[in-house]
Short mmCIF file of C-alpha atoms in Angstrom, two decimals:
data_model
loop_
_atom_site.label_atom_id
_atom_site.label_comp_id
_atom_site.label_asym_id
_atom_site.label_seq_id
_atom_site.Cartn_x
_atom_site.Cartn_y
_atom_site.Cartn_z
CA ARG S 1 177.62 -114.38 -3.47
CA SER S 2 179.92 -113.74 -0.55
CA ASN S 3 178.16 -113.44 2.76
CA LEU S 4 181.27 -114.27 4.80
CA ASP S 5 180.09 -116.45 7.68
CA LEU S 6 176.58 -117.18 6.41
CA HIS S 7 176.93 -117.96 2.69
CA GLY S 8 176.97 -121.69 3.41
CA LEU S 9 173.42 -121.51 4.75
CA ASP S 10 172.22 -120.10 1.43
CA GLY S 11 174.16 -122.80 -0.42
CA LEU S 12 172.59 -125.48 1.76
CA PHE S 13 169.11 -124.17 0.97
CA THR S 14 169.89 -124.06 -2.76
CA HIS S 15 171.10 -127.68 -2.88
CA ARG S 16 169.02 -129.21 -0.05
CA ALA S 17 167.24 -131.71 -2.35
CA HIS S 18 170.42 -133.02 -4.00
CA PRO S 19 170.99 -136.68 -3.03
CA LEU S 20 174.49 -135.90 -1.72
CA VAL S 21 173.16 -133.04 0.44
CA ALA S 22 169.72 -134.16 1.65
CA ALA S 23 169.86 -135.30 5.30
CA ALA S 24 167.82 -135.31 8.50
CA GLY S 25 170.29 -132.97 10.17
CA TYR S 26 173.26 -130.73 9.45
CA LEU S 27 176.27 -129.29 11.26
CA TYR S 28 177.19 -125.73 10.31
CA VAL S 29 180.71 -124.55 11.12
CA LEU S 30 183.26 -122.26 9.50
CA ASP S 31 186.74 -123.00 8.18
CA SER S 32 188.42 -121.90 11.42
CA VAL S 33 187.23 -125.04 13.24
CA THR S 34 189.07 -128.25 14.07
CA PHE S 35 187.52 -131.44 15.39
CA ASP S 36 188.31 -133.44 18.51
CA VAL S 37 188.33 -137.25 18.36
CA SER S 38 185.06 -137.16 20.33
CA PHE S 39 183.19 -135.41 17.50
CA PRO S 40 181.78 -138.47 15.64
CA PHE S 41 180.35 -139.94 18.84
CA LEU S 42 178.93 -136.62 20.09
CA PHE S 43 177.34 -135.83 16.72
CA SER S 44 175.74 -139.29 16.65
CA LEU S 45 173.96 -138.43 19.92
CA LEU S 46 172.10 -135.49 18.36
CA ASN S 47 168.47 -136.31 17.64
CA PHE S 48 167.02 -134.81 14.46
CA SER S 49 163.59 -136.50 14.67
CA ASN S 50 162.20 -132.99 15.21
CA PRO S 51 163.07 -131.35 11.87
CA ARG S 52 162.92 -127.88 13.48
CA ILE S 53 165.47 -128.63 16.23
CA ILE S 54 168.50 -126.35 16.54
CA TYR S 55 171.40 -127.36 18.78
CA THR S 56 173.73 -124.56 19.81
CA THR S 57 175.46 -123.03 22.80
CA PRO S 58 174.47 -119.85 24.62
CA LEU S 59 175.13 -116.96 22.26
CA PRO S 60 177.54 -115.89 20.90
CA ASN S 61 178.14 -119.30 19.37
CA SER S 62 180.77 -118.63 16.68
CA ASN S 63 178.14 -119.70 14.12
CA ILE S 64 178.30 -123.30 15.31
CA TRP S 65 174.92 -124.94 14.83
CA ALA S 66 173.48 -128.42 14.37
CA PHE S 67 169.94 -128.36 13.03
CA GLY S 68 167.22 -130.41 11.42
CA ALA S 69 166.23 -130.27 7.75
CA GLY S 70 163.07 -128.34 8.61
CA VAL S 71 165.20 -125.39 9.71
CA VAL S 72 166.65 -125.15 6.18
CA SER S 73 163.13 -124.97 4.72
CA ALA S 74 162.13 -122.41 7.36
CA TYR S 75 164.95 -119.96 6.65
CA GLY S 76 164.69 -120.32 2.86
CA ARG S 77 166.47 -117.49 1.03
CA SER S 78 166.98 -115.42 4.22
CA PHE S 79 170.77 -115.67 3.93
CA SER S 80 171.04 -114.87 0.22
CA ILE S 81 171.53 -111.13 0.75
CA GLN S 82 174.96 -109.60 1.30
CA LEU S 83 175.74 -108.55 4.86
CA SER S 84 178.85 -106.98 6.36
CA LYS S 85 180.82 -108.81 9.04
CA ALA S 86 179.42 -106.42 11.67
CA GLN S 87 175.85 -107.15 10.52
CA GLN S 88 176.53 -110.89 10.67
CA VAL S 89 177.88 -110.56 14.21
CA THR S 90 174.63 -108.80 15.14
CA LEU S 91 172.71 -111.80 13.77
CA GLU S 92 175.00 -114.25 15.60
CA PHE S 93 174.13 -112.47 18.85
CA ASN S 94 170.41 -112.58 17.87
CA ARG S 95 170.08 -108.83 18.29
CA GLY S 96 167.36 -108.11 15.77
CA THR S 97 166.59 -108.21 12.06
CA ILE S 98 168.90 -106.78 9.41
CA ALA S 99 167.57 -106.23 5.88
CA GLY S 100 164.89 -108.85 6.50
CA THR S 101 167.39 -111.40 7.80
CA ARG S 102 167.44 -112.68 11.37
CA SER S 103 169.44 -115.13 13.45
CA LEU S 104 169.33 -118.82 12.56
CA ALA S 105 168.14 -119.36 16.15
CA THR S 106 164.75 -117.88 15.20
CA PHE S 107 163.95 -120.51 12.56
CA GLY S 108 163.37 -123.47 14.87
CA GLU S 109 163.31 -124.78 18.42
CA VAL S 110 166.60 -124.20 20.20
CA ALA S 111 168.10 -126.88 22.44
CA LEU S 112 170.93 -125.27 24.39
CA CYS S 113 174.16 -127.21 24.66
CA GLU S 114 177.02 -126.82 27.10
CA GLN S 115 178.77 -123.42 27.16
CA ARG S 116 182.03 -123.08 25.26
CA ARG S 117 185.33 -122.99 27.16
CA THR S 118 188.52 -121.10 26.36
CA VAL S 119 191.34 -123.57 25.93
CA TYR S 120 194.48 -121.62 25.00
CA LEU S 121 196.09 -118.89 22.96
CA PRO S 122 198.44 -120.49 20.40
CA LEU S 123 201.84 -118.92 19.75
CA SER S 124 202.80 -120.69 16.55
CA ILE S 125 201.14 -118.32 14.08
CA ALA S 126 201.80 -114.69 13.17
CA ARG S 127 198.33 -113.58 14.29
CA PRO S 128 197.44 -115.84 17.22
CA ARG S 129 193.86 -116.87 17.70
CA THR S 130 192.10 -117.74 20.92
CA VAL S 131 190.93 -121.35 20.86
CA LEU S 132 187.47 -122.11 22.22
CA PHE S 133 186.30 -125.66 22.88
CA TYR S 134 182.65 -126.59 22.32
CA PRO S 135 182.26 -129.72 24.48
CA SER S 136 178.79 -130.71 23.24
CA PHE S 137 180.09 -130.91 19.67
CA GLY S 138 183.70 -131.97 20.27
CA LEU S 139 185.16 -129.14 18.23
CA TYR S 140 187.55 -126.23 18.57
CA LYS S 141 186.95 -122.75 17.17
CA HIS S 142 190.01 -120.58 16.44
CA ILE S 143 189.02 -116.92 16.90
CA LEU S 144 190.88 -113.74 16.02
CA TRP S 145 189.32 -111.38 18.58
CA GLY S 146 188.67 -107.94 17.14
CA GLY S 147 189.31 -109.14 13.58
CA PRO S 148 187.57 -107.56 10.59
CA VAL S 149 184.73 -106.10 12.68
CA GLY S 150 187.17 -103.59 14.19
CA LYS S 151 184.76 -102.17 16.77
CA CYS S 152 186.09 -103.98 19.82
CA THR S 153 187.07 -101.51 22.54
CA ALA S 154 187.88 -104.13 25.14
CA LYS S 155 191.08 -103.91 27.15
CA VAL S 156 193.30 -106.92 27.57
CA GLU S 157 194.85 -107.82 30.93
CA CYS S 158 197.38 -110.42 32.06
CA THR S 159 197.53 -112.66 35.12
CA GLY S 160 201.32 -112.83 35.10
CA ASN S 161 201.50 -116.47 36.20
CA GLY S 162 202.36 -119.52 34.14
CA PRO S 163 203.49 -119.81 30.53
CA ILE S 164 201.43 -118.13 27.83
CA GLY S 165 200.23 -121.55 26.68
CA ASN S 166 198.14 -121.71 29.84
CA ARG S 167 196.62 -118.25 29.41
CA ALA S 168 194.08 -116.62 27.11
CA LEU S 169 192.68 -113.17 26.44
CA ARG S 170 190.60 -111.51 29.10
CA LEU S 171 188.49 -108.72 27.65
CA ALA S 172 188.10 -106.19 30.45
CA ASN S 173 184.85 -104.67 29.30
CA ASN S 174 181.81 -106.32 27.82
CA THR S 175 180.56 -104.74 24.60
CA SER S 176 178.00 -105.93 22.11
CA MET S 177 180.78 -106.66 19.61
CA CYS S 178 183.21 -108.22 22.10
CA PRO S 179 181.48 -110.21 24.83
CA VAL S 180 183.57 -111.50 27.68
CA PRO S 181 183.28 -115.27 27.89
CA PRO S 182 182.88 -116.07 31.61
CA ASP S 183 185.66 -118.67 31.69
CA VAL S 184 188.45 -116.70 30.00
CA ILE S 185 191.89 -116.48 31.64
CA PRO S 186 193.96 -113.30 31.00
CA ALA S 187 196.94 -112.75 28.67
CA SER S 188 198.68 -109.48 27.83
CA ILE S 189 198.23 -107.57 24.59
CA ALA S 190 201.95 -108.03 23.90
CA GLU S 191 201.44 -111.79 24.06
CA ARG S 192 198.72 -111.61 21.40
#
């Protein structure tokens, strides 16, 4: 099955009893994440004594979750169906149920972590991604705004001061598919 951002949750449920998989808690991230040196220490601070605990940031959270083993049992086969990227974004924002599937946030008790922060817009790749830092987890998420969803109607503005390395995208309008993170610094569309 290919469920884009959520197929790993189904895989975790399938193999949850395997000795190499069974654990008190899990961290769920996607392949577009890199880890800060602070990650091992920060992850060690998470308490999974409540098996239904879910650690995440205010939504949208880039599908970054830390959760107890009871959450895996609670969601069961919920993520085994195929969903489009747009449908998965709707779930990430916790905006309802799609084909019987709902946001991971609904399967346990959410403990909100510190809000993500925009760090920079890298120039070294053909399709630059905005880099968001999640301080409670010590990890960086590399996001291609308006990627395969294709419904983003936000306008991009530029501050005009400082090198591009110190700037990031500022989405001028807030839409359900393209929320404006409150701490974003502007960069021009040409600089994307």
